[in-house]
Amino acid sequence: MGIEVRPATSFEDVATMVGPKRPDANVCWCLSYRLTTSKENQSLAGPARGERVRDLVKEDPPPGVLAYDGDEVVGWAGVHPRADTSFAGNRRIPHVDDLDVWSLWCVRVRPGHRGQGIVRPLIEGAVDFARNHGAPAVEAYPVDNGGAKVDLTMAYVGTLAMFEGAGFEKVADTDSVLNGFPRVLVRRDLRSS
């Protein structure tokens, strides 16, 4: 399988991956962590959420990457400079140093394509995207589930094992818990690669 990962510049493909089935639904659109304030996140309702994403995909850099199997979009990863995300001020997720890291907060594979080896190239593509935009390191905040099953609606943060398999190292515990599992801070340093 030849998965290609590209910057998320197609609003339609981002909508396929993270948009609601109904345009008036108040779903995430992968904005909860991308926006710097919870006030802005809560103020966006229904179609306004999609319009905010439409604006973000036009920015340089866009808000993440998309994975494609041929012409079909099959994956999404939200990745951006931490300073432009809610992680910049998150009290539950520590800053381990003053490095201008990028945050990788969401990894999603489209239903019907899961279990086909898309996650690894998707994470690698997100890391390459960050590296190409000058990131010194990429952080993620997965759950440490010890191999236990994670509810699919909460699986977007990934697991410690998934990120370790992609070359990330655990650097800190956090005060955040998701789906009953502690979240950890993992990092992949890009300065020597």
Short mmCIF file of C-alpha atoms in Angstrom, two decimals:
data_model
loop_
_atom_site.label_atom_id
_atom_site.label_comp_id
_atom_site.label_asym_id
_atom_site.label_seq_id
_atom_site.Cartn_x
_atom_site.Cartn_y
_atom_site.Cartn_z
CA MET A 1 0.00 0.00 0.00
CA GLY A 2 1.35 3.41 -0.93
CA ILE A 3 0.09 5.95 1.60
CA GLU A 4 0.98 9.53 0.71
CA VAL A 5 0.80 12.24 3.38
CA ARG A 6 0.21 15.84 2.28
CA PRO A 7 -0.42 19.17 3.99
CA ALA A 8 -4.11 19.63 4.83
CA THR A 9 -4.92 22.29 2.25
CA SER A 10 -8.15 20.70 0.95
CA PHE A 11 -11.11 21.78 3.04
CA GLU A 12 -13.29 19.06 1.50
CA ASP A 13 -10.83 16.33 2.51
CA VAL A 14 -10.45 17.74 6.03
CA ALA A 15 -14.25 17.84 6.27
CA THR A 16 -14.38 14.18 5.20
CA MET A 17 -12.04 13.27 8.04
CA VAL A 18 -13.21 15.49 10.93
CA GLY A 19 -16.40 17.21 9.86
CA PRO A 20 -19.91 16.27 11.02
CA LYS A 21 -22.48 14.39 8.98
CA ARG A 22 -24.86 17.32 9.60
CA PRO A 23 -23.47 20.83 8.96
CA ASP A 24 -25.31 22.27 11.99
CA ALA A 25 -23.80 19.77 14.45
CA ASN A 26 -21.53 21.09 17.21
CA VAL A 27 -18.71 18.61 16.83
CA CYS A 28 -14.99 19.02 17.28
CA TRP A 29 -13.74 19.63 13.70
CA CYS A 30 -10.38 19.05 15.43
CA LEU A 31 -10.57 22.60 16.77
CA SER A 32 -10.64 21.92 20.52
CA TYR A 33 -6.85 21.88 20.78
CA ARG A 34 -6.02 23.94 17.69
CA LEU A 35 -7.64 27.10 19.03
CA THR A 36 -5.69 28.92 21.72
CA THR A 37 -8.64 29.69 24.00
CA SER A 38 -11.57 27.63 25.21
CA LYS A 39 -13.68 30.79 24.88
CA GLU A 40 -13.12 30.85 21.11
CA ASN A 41 -13.72 27.10 20.88
CA GLN A 42 -17.03 27.37 22.78
CA SER A 43 -18.19 30.41 20.82
CA LEU A 44 -18.03 28.55 17.51
CA ALA A 45 -21.24 26.60 16.91
CA GLY A 46 -22.62 24.59 14.00
CA PRO A 47 -21.47 25.80 10.58
CA ALA A 48 -19.16 28.43 12.13
CA ARG A 49 -16.83 25.59 13.18
CA GLY A 50 -16.48 24.42 9.60
CA GLU A 51 -15.93 27.98 8.40
CA ARG A 52 -13.11 28.41 10.93
CA VAL A 53 -11.48 25.24 9.56
CA ARG A 54 -11.97 26.53 6.00
CA ASP A 55 -9.92 29.58 7.02
CA LEU A 56 -7.25 27.49 8.78
CA VAL A 57 -6.56 25.28 5.74
CA LYS A 58 -5.71 28.45 3.78
CA GLU A 59 -3.05 29.46 6.32
CA ASP A 60 0.64 28.66 6.04
CA PRO A 61 1.16 26.25 7.62
CA PRO A 62 -2.26 24.57 7.47
CA PRO A 63 -3.60 22.89 10.63
CA GLY A 64 -2.32 19.39 9.90
CA VAL A 65 -1.78 16.69 7.33
CA LEU A 66 -3.94 14.25 5.39
CA ALA A 67 -3.11 10.69 4.36
CA TYR A 68 -4.19 9.43 0.95
CA ASP A 69 -4.48 5.98 -0.54
CA GLY A 70 -4.37 6.96 -4.19
CA ASP A 71 -6.89 9.80 -4.51
CA GLU A 72 -8.92 8.76 -1.46
CA VAL A 73 -8.37 10.57 1.84
CA VAL A 74 -7.94 7.97 4.58
CA GLY A 75 -6.28 9.77 7.51
CA TRP A 76 -5.84 13.03 9.37
CA ALA A 77 -3.29 14.29 11.87
CA GLY A 78 -3.61 17.63 13.65
CA VAL A 79 -0.11 19.10 14.02
CA HIS A 80 0.93 22.72 14.50
CA PRO A 81 3.31 24.87 16.58
CA ARG A 82 2.35 24.41 20.24
CA ALA A 83 2.29 28.20 20.63
CA ASP A 84 -0.75 28.29 18.28
CA THR A 85 -2.68 25.64 20.23
CA SER A 86 -4.41 25.33 23.58
CA PHE A 87 -1.37 23.31 24.75
CA ALA A 88 0.50 26.62 25.04
CA GLY A 89 -1.43 27.38 28.22
CA ASN A 90 -2.68 23.95 29.26
CA ARG A 91 -2.04 23.48 33.00
CA ARG A 92 -2.42 19.68 32.86
CA ILE A 93 0.18 19.13 30.11
CA PRO A 94 3.59 20.42 31.23
CA HIS A 95 6.17 22.30 29.23
CA VAL A 96 9.40 20.37 29.68
CA ASP A 97 11.56 23.23 28.36
CA ASP A 98 11.36 26.43 26.31
CA LEU A 99 11.89 24.75 22.94
CA ASP A 100 9.40 25.95 20.27
CA VAL A 101 7.98 22.46 19.77
CA TRP A 102 5.08 21.44 17.58
CA SER A 103 2.12 19.55 19.04
CA LEU A 104 0.61 16.46 17.38
CA TRP A 105 -2.74 16.14 19.12
CA CYS A 106 -4.98 14.06 16.86
CA VAL A 107 -4.44 10.98 14.71
CA ARG A 108 -7.49 9.66 12.92
CA VAL A 109 -7.94 6.90 10.36
CA ARG A 110 -11.16 6.81 8.39
CA PRO A 111 -13.61 3.99 9.14
CA GLY A 112 -13.16 1.17 6.67
CA HIS A 113 -9.40 1.81 6.52
CA ARG A 114 -8.41 1.06 10.11
CA GLY A 115 -5.98 -1.78 10.77
CA GLN A 116 -4.31 -1.31 7.38
CA GLY A 117 -1.04 0.25 8.51
CA ILE A 118 -2.00 3.89 7.94
CA VAL A 119 -1.10 5.26 11.40
CA ARG A 120 2.69 4.90 11.10
CA PRO A 121 3.02 6.74 7.75
CA LEU A 122 0.49 9.32 8.97
CA ILE A 123 2.57 10.09 12.08
CA GLU A 124 5.77 10.09 10.02
CA GLY A 125 4.15 12.48 7.54
CA ALA A 126 3.12 14.80 10.39
CA VAL A 127 6.69 14.75 11.73
CA ASP A 128 8.10 15.49 8.25
CA PHE A 129 5.60 18.33 7.83
CA ALA A 130 6.73 19.87 11.13
CA ARG A 131 10.41 19.34 10.26
CA ASN A 132 9.91 21.02 6.87
CA HIS A 133 8.46 24.03 8.69
CA GLY A 134 11.44 24.32 11.01
CA ALA A 135 10.16 22.45 14.08
CA PRO A 136 12.99 21.44 16.44
CA ALA A 137 10.81 18.71 17.96
CA VAL A 138 7.30 17.28 17.86
CA GLU A 139 5.35 16.42 21.00
CA ALA A 140 2.25 14.28 21.41
CA TYR A 141 0.07 13.58 24.42
CA PRO A 142 -1.17 9.97 24.09
CA VAL A 143 -2.72 7.76 26.73
CA ASP A 144 -0.62 5.19 28.55
CA ASN A 145 -3.19 2.41 28.31
CA GLY A 146 -0.85 -0.50 29.03
CA GLY A 147 -2.34 -2.40 26.10
CA ALA A 148 -5.95 -2.09 27.32
CA LYS A 149 -8.65 -1.17 24.81
CA VAL A 150 -9.28 2.55 24.35
CA ASP A 151 -12.78 3.74 23.47
CA LEU A 152 -12.80 4.61 19.77
CA THR A 153 -14.17 8.12 20.40
CA MET A 154 -11.14 8.85 22.60
CA ALA A 155 -8.53 7.02 20.52
CA TYR A 156 -7.65 10.17 18.55
CA VAL A 157 -4.85 11.04 21.02
CA GLY A 158 -3.11 7.75 20.27
CA THR A 159 -1.35 5.42 22.66
CA LEU A 160 2.11 5.49 24.17
CA ALA A 161 3.03 2.28 22.31
CA MET A 162 1.87 3.74 18.99
CA PHE A 163 4.10 6.79 19.38
CA GLU A 164 7.06 4.84 20.73
CA GLY A 165 6.79 2.68 17.61
CA ALA A 166 7.10 5.88 15.57
CA GLY A 167 10.33 6.98 17.27
CA PHE A 168 8.91 9.16 20.07
CA GLU A 169 10.21 8.93 23.64
CA LYS A 170 8.26 9.52 26.84
CA VAL A 171 9.64 12.65 28.49
CA ALA A 172 7.04 13.48 31.15
CA ASP A 173 3.90 12.44 32.93
CA THR A 174 0.92 14.82 32.83
CA ASP A 175 -2.01 15.61 35.09
CA SER A 176 -4.41 14.81 32.23
CA VAL A 177 -6.56 11.68 32.10
CA LEU A 178 -8.61 10.57 29.10
CA ASN A 179 -11.01 7.61 29.03
CA GLY A 180 -9.65 6.58 32.46
CA PHE A 181 -6.04 6.39 31.23
CA PRO A 182 -3.23 8.78 32.17
CA ARG A 183 -1.86 10.88 29.33
CA VAL A 184 1.88 11.17 28.92
CA LEU A 185 4.06 13.63 27.04
CA VAL A 186 6.15 12.06 24.29
CA ARG A 187 8.62 13.86 22.06
CA ARG A 188 10.57 13.25 18.91
CA ASP A 189 13.61 15.50 18.69
CA LEU A 190 14.28 16.68 15.12
CA ARG A 191 17.44 18.70 15.73
CA SER A 192 19.85 15.89 14.90
CA SER A 193 17.89 14.28 12.05
#
